[in-house]
Amino acid sequence: MLWQQMEQGAVALDWTFYLPVAVFLIMVALAVPVWVAIGSASVLLLVTSNVLPLSLVGEGLFSGIDHFALTAIPLFILTGDVLVRTGLSRKFLDVAEALTNWTRGGFGSATVLVCGMFSAISGSDAAGAAAVGRMTIDRLVESGYPRPYACALVAAGACTGILIPPSIAYIVIGLVLGISASTLFQAALIPGVIILTSILLTNTIINRRHAYESGNALSFGEWLANLGATLARGWYAFIVPGVIFWGIFSGRLTPTEAGATAVTITIIMGFILGTLRLSDFPSMMVSSAKVNGVIVPIVAMSLPLSQALSAMGVPQGFVYTMTSLSSEPWILILTMIVILILAGCVMETTPNIVILAPLLKPLADDIGMNEIQFCVMMITALGVGFITPPLGLNLFVVSGLTGESILRISSRAVPFVLFMLMVVLLIAFLPAVSTLMLPANLK
């Protein structure tokens, strides 16, 4: 027997479960592509357990990607690439700098803001870290920031790539759990803004303490005149995020339609401005395809794995195990947060979602957590993992860009982790933070 039924529906696992798990962990440790590791574990699980027919893998590969909402992922990725190629992303930086240059730490705050602006279009944290890091890290150093801290600031700001809608992570978790991506985008807006604000606040406090950035603050009149002139030169760059937010939050456009509209507008603007040529398209398509080629196979492989685990009763057994250890909801919530942050440290968002969401969602249901609140908490906690020392993904991205030591960057990232963790706890224990903008029937 694969499972031995125990009291209250709990189950005991044997080697036929642990062997696929061990194979998956070994393959990930050997840097085998995650979708290959998930697929191999799924096939081995089905072969050893016989809970479902092996033909499920072939059917699941098609069913896993046969979703209209998935089309939004390559569209948002391509929009981010076109923004960089056309130079529109630099307009975001100019406006962000004009908004914040009345303070002594203006360019640091501008860097965080432009991370949020770019992330709200590209939907990817790693892409945001790379794109914004190239534009800002050297200027941050010139402004007086130590290079390790400048790298940590960009890494923290880029976490908003999966936290501020539209976000690829919310599209994926919506597919995995059967929740509308538009609903999740609405729920994530306020938590995303709070996270961005917490990063800004952290930078302001650190900058005031160490006086990294020098320079004379502008008077209100000078600031207003400078902001007006900057907006006059670059207002058109905000047509793209404006269309995305208007379309999604007004309900006029689905996320896929908003992505298609955004990439079309961005391409047209590039041709009008003369910053985009037909010869740029092959490299842009290849770049976007590489990112998309990492995400979509993982989603495809997740369905047979999820079905096999469900048939074996793993989610139910996990809930029983956790609730038998403690019946206190706050302890179980903290346990979920720790699991998610640790997972975010060592693996990308998509595999974490497809593996952990079906496992943790029943536990969240058992303690009475709203499913929308659970999704927002999960994505936000994974985002914190991206800069949690010493393994956070964004830390490695900016380290690769600059050649700076990962340990030196990690030490400067700790304050950002602590402030962002406070926001995760706020989301976890105050449902209104993530449900305020939802219709009454979804709260």
XYZ file of C-alpha atoms in Angstrom:
443
model
C 0.000 0.000 0.000
C 1.223 3.467 -0.885
C -0.761 5.070 1.912
C -1.831 3.790 5.271
C -5.058 5.452 6.346
C -4.849 6.968 9.798
C -7.260 8.757 12.117
C -9.047 11.869 10.842
C -7.994 11.140 7.297
C -4.262 11.576 7.786
C -1.893 9.504 5.702
C 1.565 8.055 6.038
C 4.006 8.195 3.163
C 6.312 5.463 1.945
C 9.282 5.240 -0.437
C 7.109 5.662 -3.548
C 6.520 9.283 -2.520
C 9.929 10.102 -1.072
C 11.837 8.762 -4.074
C 10.300 11.264 -6.581
C 10.803 14.052 -4.029
C 14.474 13.112 -3.665
C 14.899 12.968 -7.452
C 13.355 16.429 -7.786
C 15.613 17.962 -5.103
C 18.743 16.358 -6.552
C 17.931 17.593 -10.064
C 17.309 21.133 -8.794
C 20.593 21.036 -6.850
C 22.365 19.960 -10.048
C 20.892 22.989 -11.872
C 18.702 20.863 -14.132
C 15.891 23.079 -15.561
C 13.045 23.165 -13.058
C 10.420 22.056 -15.587
C 12.502 18.941 -16.318
C 12.821 18.229 -12.587
C 9.062 18.634 -12.058
C 8.257 16.490 -15.101
C 10.657 13.737 -14.057
C 9.264 13.707 -10.525
C 5.697 13.589 -11.883
C 6.424 10.616 -14.167
C 8.294 8.743 -11.437
C 5.464 9.419 -8.973
C 2.869 8.035 -11.360
C 4.981 4.981 -12.225
C 5.782 4.034 -8.624
C 2.415 4.814 -7.050
C -0.039 3.719 -9.768
C -2.586 6.184 -8.359
C -3.303 7.518 -11.842
C -2.502 6.288 -15.378
C 0.778 7.403 -16.913
C -1.150 8.784 -19.908
C -2.129 11.641 -17.584
C 1.260 13.261 -18.285
C 0.565 13.648 -22.005
C -2.942 14.953 -21.393
C -1.726 17.251 -18.632
C 0.962 18.851 -20.762
C -1.716 20.086 -23.134
C -4.346 20.906 -20.502
C -1.785 22.739 -18.384
C -1.175 25.368 -21.047
C -4.592 25.361 -22.732
C -5.654 28.592 -21.016
C -6.395 31.937 -22.637
C -5.014 33.769 -19.575
C -1.550 32.274 -20.171
C -1.279 34.338 -23.348
C -0.870 37.406 -21.138
C 2.533 36.206 -19.902
C 4.514 36.499 -23.182
C 2.679 39.738 -23.976
C 3.741 41.453 -20.751
C 7.278 40.089 -21.077
C 7.498 41.449 -24.633
C 6.107 44.808 -23.492
C 8.949 45.086 -20.979
C 11.530 44.278 -23.669
C 10.069 46.859 -26.066
C 10.053 49.498 -23.300
C 13.781 49.017 -22.828
C 14.549 48.982 -26.571
C 12.551 52.149 -27.255
C 14.055 54.064 -24.329
C 10.633 54.638 -22.758
C 11.869 53.043 -19.525
C 14.309 55.962 -19.179
C 11.364 58.358 -19.312
C 10.015 56.591 -16.238
C 13.332 57.227 -14.490
C 13.325 60.902 -15.500
C 9.813 61.427 -14.106
C 10.567 59.436 -10.948
C 13.665 61.555 -10.369
C 11.695 64.744 -10.932
C 9.103 63.582 -8.406
C 11.670 62.936 -5.687
C 14.500 65.425 -6.246
C 13.141 67.780 -3.601
C 14.589 65.433 -0.956
C 18.219 64.720 -0.112
C 17.732 61.033 -0.928
C 15.947 61.835 -4.162
C 17.700 59.542 -6.613
C 17.487 56.550 -4.286
C 13.743 57.090 -3.995
C 13.533 57.604 -7.760
C 15.220 54.236 -8.283
C 12.578 52.511 -6.146
C 9.765 54.320 -7.938
C 11.029 53.414 -11.388
C 11.281 49.783 -10.251
C 7.605 49.977 -9.398
C 6.724 51.683 -12.686
C 8.658 49.173 -14.779
C 7.355 46.236 -12.777
C 3.762 47.337 -13.243
C 4.239 46.742 -16.974
C 6.724 43.899 -17.343
C 5.334 41.827 -14.465
C 8.742 40.265 -13.781
C 11.094 40.956 -10.885
C 14.296 39.612 -12.499
C 13.645 41.646 -15.658
C 13.068 44.729 -13.521
C 16.266 44.174 -11.535
C 18.313 43.829 -14.708
C 16.722 46.729 -16.612
C 16.646 49.210 -13.728
C 20.027 48.098 -12.405
C 21.709 48.957 -15.711
C 20.193 52.446 -15.612
C 20.652 53.363 -11.959
C 23.390 51.537 -10.041
C 26.311 53.559 -11.443
C 24.372 56.804 -10.914
C 23.536 55.766 -7.355
C 27.244 55.261 -6.680
C 28.012 58.662 -8.223
C 25.359 60.185 -5.945
C 27.186 58.905 -2.866
C 25.696 55.485 -2.200
C 28.086 52.581 -1.504
C 27.895 50.104 -4.376
C 26.709 47.165 -2.209
C 23.873 49.291 -0.848
C 22.956 50.543 -4.338
C 22.710 46.916 -5.479
C 20.562 45.989 -2.473
C 18.261 48.960 -3.150
C 17.684 47.905 -6.761
C 17.179 44.275 -5.720
C 14.556 45.322 -3.158
C 12.779 47.675 -5.551
C 12.673 44.991 -8.242
C 10.735 42.691 -5.893
C 7.698 44.747 -6.827
C 7.863 42.969 -10.204
C 5.671 40.181 -8.845
C 3.894 42.274 -6.209
C 2.437 45.189 -8.188
C -0.205 44.206 -10.745
C -0.218 43.241 -13.519
C 2.038 40.425 -12.397
C 2.961 37.137 -14.016
C 2.923 35.511 -10.578
C -0.747 36.378 -10.043
C -1.624 35.027 -13.479
C 0.075 31.721 -12.651
C -1.434 31.322 -9.168
C -4.827 32.201 -10.610
C -4.465 29.373 -13.131
C -3.235 26.891 -10.514
C -6.039 27.640 -8.030
C -8.788 28.546 -10.488
C -9.093 32.225 -9.485
C -9.594 35.141 -11.868
C -6.346 37.015 -12.555
C -8.282 40.296 -12.771
C -9.637 39.721 -9.254
C -6.149 39.017 -7.942
C -4.812 42.153 -9.648
C -7.429 44.239 -7.864
C -6.640 42.613 -4.523
C -2.877 43.058 -4.960
C -2.911 46.772 -5.766
C -3.000 48.096 -2.192
C -0.494 45.529 -0.800
C 1.806 46.266 -3.757
C 1.718 50.001 -3.026
C 2.360 49.338 0.678
C 5.393 47.199 -0.194
C 6.721 49.954 -2.471
C 6.166 52.505 0.289
C 7.989 50.313 2.824
C 11.041 50.152 0.536
C 10.953 53.932 0.073
C 10.675 54.418 3.837
C 13.578 52.060 4.503
C 15.803 53.922 2.049
C 14.823 57.284 3.546
C 15.663 56.162 7.083
C 19.012 54.630 6.064
C 19.905 57.632 3.923
C 19.160 60.082 6.725
C 21.242 58.041 9.129
C 24.291 57.671 6.877
C 23.870 60.768 4.639
C 24.688 58.778 1.513
C 23.149 61.204 -0.945
C 24.211 64.836 -0.807
C 22.848 67.789 -2.671
C 20.620 70.797 -2.121
C 16.897 70.247 -1.890
C 14.782 72.271 -4.322
C 12.227 74.841 -3.270
C 8.592 73.984 -3.995
C 8.525 76.324 -6.976
C 11.720 74.885 -8.467
C 10.492 71.337 -7.891
C 7.135 72.041 -9.528
C 8.741 73.722 -12.541
C 11.214 70.855 -12.969
C 8.463 68.248 -12.662
C 6.306 70.066 -15.212
C 9.168 70.274 -17.706
C 10.033 66.590 -17.247
C 6.421 65.514 -17.728
C 6.183 67.650 -20.847
C 9.168 65.772 -22.311
C 8.084 62.281 -21.314
C 4.336 62.168 -20.581
C 3.683 59.842 -23.506
C 5.607 57.016 -21.780
C 2.782 56.780 -19.251
C 0.209 55.980 -21.911
C 1.239 52.317 -21.663
C 0.755 51.816 -17.883
C -2.305 54.054 -18.054
C -3.974 51.806 -20.627
C -3.071 48.670 -18.658
C -4.459 49.957 -15.369
C -7.545 51.531 -16.930
C -8.334 48.413 -18.923
C -7.884 45.909 -16.098
C -9.356 47.846 -13.188
C -12.316 49.175 -15.148
C -13.132 45.673 -16.332
C -12.974 46.751 -19.994
C -9.994 44.500 -20.773
C -8.900 41.079 -19.581
C -5.215 40.781 -18.570
C -4.496 39.150 -21.942
C -6.236 41.938 -23.851
C -4.452 44.552 -21.746
C -1.092 42.908 -22.515
C -1.839 42.810 -26.241
C -2.934 46.451 -26.211
C 0.139 47.510 -24.230
C 2.655 45.809 -26.513
C 0.909 47.208 -29.606
C 0.943 50.761 -28.264
C 4.573 50.445 -27.168
C 5.667 49.219 -30.616
C 3.760 52.028 -32.369
C 5.320 54.614 -30.061
C 8.770 53.173 -30.742
C 8.292 53.577 -34.487
C 6.907 57.102 -34.088
C 9.854 58.130 -31.897
C 12.313 56.467 -34.264
C 13.840 54.391 -31.456
C 12.555 51.046 -32.750
C 13.427 49.389 -36.054
C 12.247 46.233 -37.755
C 15.734 44.814 -37.283
C 15.190 44.966 -33.504
C 12.316 42.485 -33.586
C 14.248 39.190 -33.934
C 16.397 39.856 -30.874
C 13.400 41.119 -28.859
C 11.372 38.043 -29.759
C 14.233 35.725 -28.852
C 14.784 37.498 -25.530
C 11.088 37.321 -24.635
C 10.830 33.711 -25.807
C 13.684 32.687 -23.506
C 11.879 34.085 -20.465
C 8.536 32.662 -21.563
C 10.216 29.323 -22.283
C 11.185 29.089 -18.625
C 7.714 29.836 -17.257
C 5.225 28.014 -19.507
C 6.764 24.494 -19.373
C 6.679 24.675 -15.564
C 2.975 25.537 -15.682
C 2.367 22.681 -18.145
C 4.163 20.159 -15.931
C 2.319 21.315 -12.817
C -1.045 19.787 -13.727
C -0.083 16.065 -13.710
C 1.959 16.620 -10.546
C -0.928 18.401 -8.823
C -3.425 15.719 -9.849
C -1.146 12.914 -8.660
C -0.544 14.575 -5.284
C -4.263 15.224 -4.882
C -5.128 11.600 -5.718
C -2.604 10.462 -3.101
C -4.129 12.762 -0.481
C -0.955 14.760 0.125
C -2.688 18.146 0.674
C -5.140 16.613 3.135
C -2.336 14.795 4.940
C -0.317 18.008 5.124
C -3.277 19.872 6.653
C -3.776 17.141 9.250
C -0.079 17.085 10.133
C 0.100 20.856 10.556
C -3.123 21.166 12.558
C -2.093 18.262 14.788
C 1.077 20.168 15.673
C -0.862 23.315 16.562
C -4.477 24.419 16.388
C -3.605 28.115 16.697
C -4.267 29.905 13.372
C -1.555 32.501 14.000
C 1.079 29.803 14.441
C -0.023 28.073 11.234
C 0.051 31.378 9.335
C 3.570 32.120 10.566
C 4.619 28.600 9.553
C 3.277 29.163 6.031
C 5.130 32.478 5.797
C 8.425 30.874 6.858
C 7.961 28.079 4.289
C 7.219 30.594 1.530
C 10.143 32.901 2.314
C 12.569 29.975 2.442
C 11.163 28.649 -0.840
C 11.488 32.104 -2.405
C 15.163 32.119 -1.436
C 16.058 28.999 -3.361
C 13.669 28.799 -6.306
C 11.865 31.052 -8.782
C 8.256 32.133 -8.329
C 6.554 29.883 -10.873
C 7.775 26.498 -9.562
C 7.111 27.646 -6.007
C 3.541 28.502 -6.947
C 2.781 25.288 -8.819
C 4.252 23.141 -6.027
C 3.247 24.998 -2.868
C -0.076 26.663 -3.731
C -2.082 23.389 -3.964
C -0.349 22.199 -0.771
C -0.854 25.303 1.373
C -4.261 26.397 0.083
C -6.174 23.620 1.963
C -4.394 24.662 5.169
C -5.421 28.282 4.592
C -9.002 27.123 3.991
C -8.918 25.069 7.186
C -8.059 28.098 9.331
C -10.644 30.275 7.569
C -8.328 32.460 5.476
C -9.931 34.074 2.434
C -8.544 32.510 -0.767
C -7.730 35.929 -2.246
C -5.940 36.944 0.942
C -3.988 33.674 0.831
C -2.852 34.302 -2.755
C -1.674 37.852 -1.981
C 0.104 36.683 1.179
C 1.802 33.867 -0.724
C 3.085 36.034 -3.578
C 4.253 38.759 -1.193
C 6.121 36.269 1.013
C 7.787 34.751 -2.056
C 8.780 38.283 -3.074
C 10.498 38.799 0.270
C 12.414 35.594 -0.415
C 13.909 37.185 -3.536
C 16.106 39.449 -1.398
C 16.453 37.303 1.706
C 20.195 36.731 2.267
C 22.159 34.920 1.141
C 20.229 33.108 -1.616
C 17.670 35.643 -2.864
C 17.351 35.581 -6.667
C 17.445 39.362 -7.091
C 20.668 39.540 -5.082
C 22.321 37.259 -7.622
C 20.894 39.269 -10.549
C 22.406 42.562 -9.366
C 25.603 40.810 -8.292
C 25.948 39.454 -11.824
C 25.341 42.928 -13.271
C 27.918 44.685 -11.131
C 30.413 42.016 -10.036
C 29.775 43.035 -6.433
C 30.133 40.363 -3.744
C 26.835 38.628 -2.972
C 27.670 38.675 0.753
C 28.234 42.441 0.788
C 24.951 43.010 -1.030
C 23.168 40.617 1.314
C 24.269 42.497 4.436
C 22.798 45.728 3.043
C 19.536 43.993 2.084
C 18.605 43.012 5.650
C 16.719 46.248 6.537
C 14.604 45.935 3.386
C 13.768 42.326 4.269
C 12.639 43.327 7.754
C 10.373 46.134 6.547
C 8.874 43.971 3.798
C 8.295 41.173 6.309
C 6.173 43.585 8.358
C 3.971 44.077 5.300
C 3.623 40.301 4.845
C 2.429 40.021 8.453
C 0.004 42.901 7.869
C -1.479 41.102 4.860
C -1.646 37.791 6.723
C -3.425 39.087 9.822
C -5.531 41.936 8.396
C -7.732 40.576 5.574
C -8.966 44.062 4.642
C -5.507 44.955 3.273
C -5.976 42.533 0.375
C -9.776 42.498 0.096
C -10.602 46.192 0.396
C -10.942 46.741 -3.360
C -12.916 43.548 -4.010
C -16.684 43.240 -4.454
C -18.561 42.317 -1.271
C -19.210 38.734 -2.436
C -15.457 38.006 -2.644
C -14.418 39.414 0.757
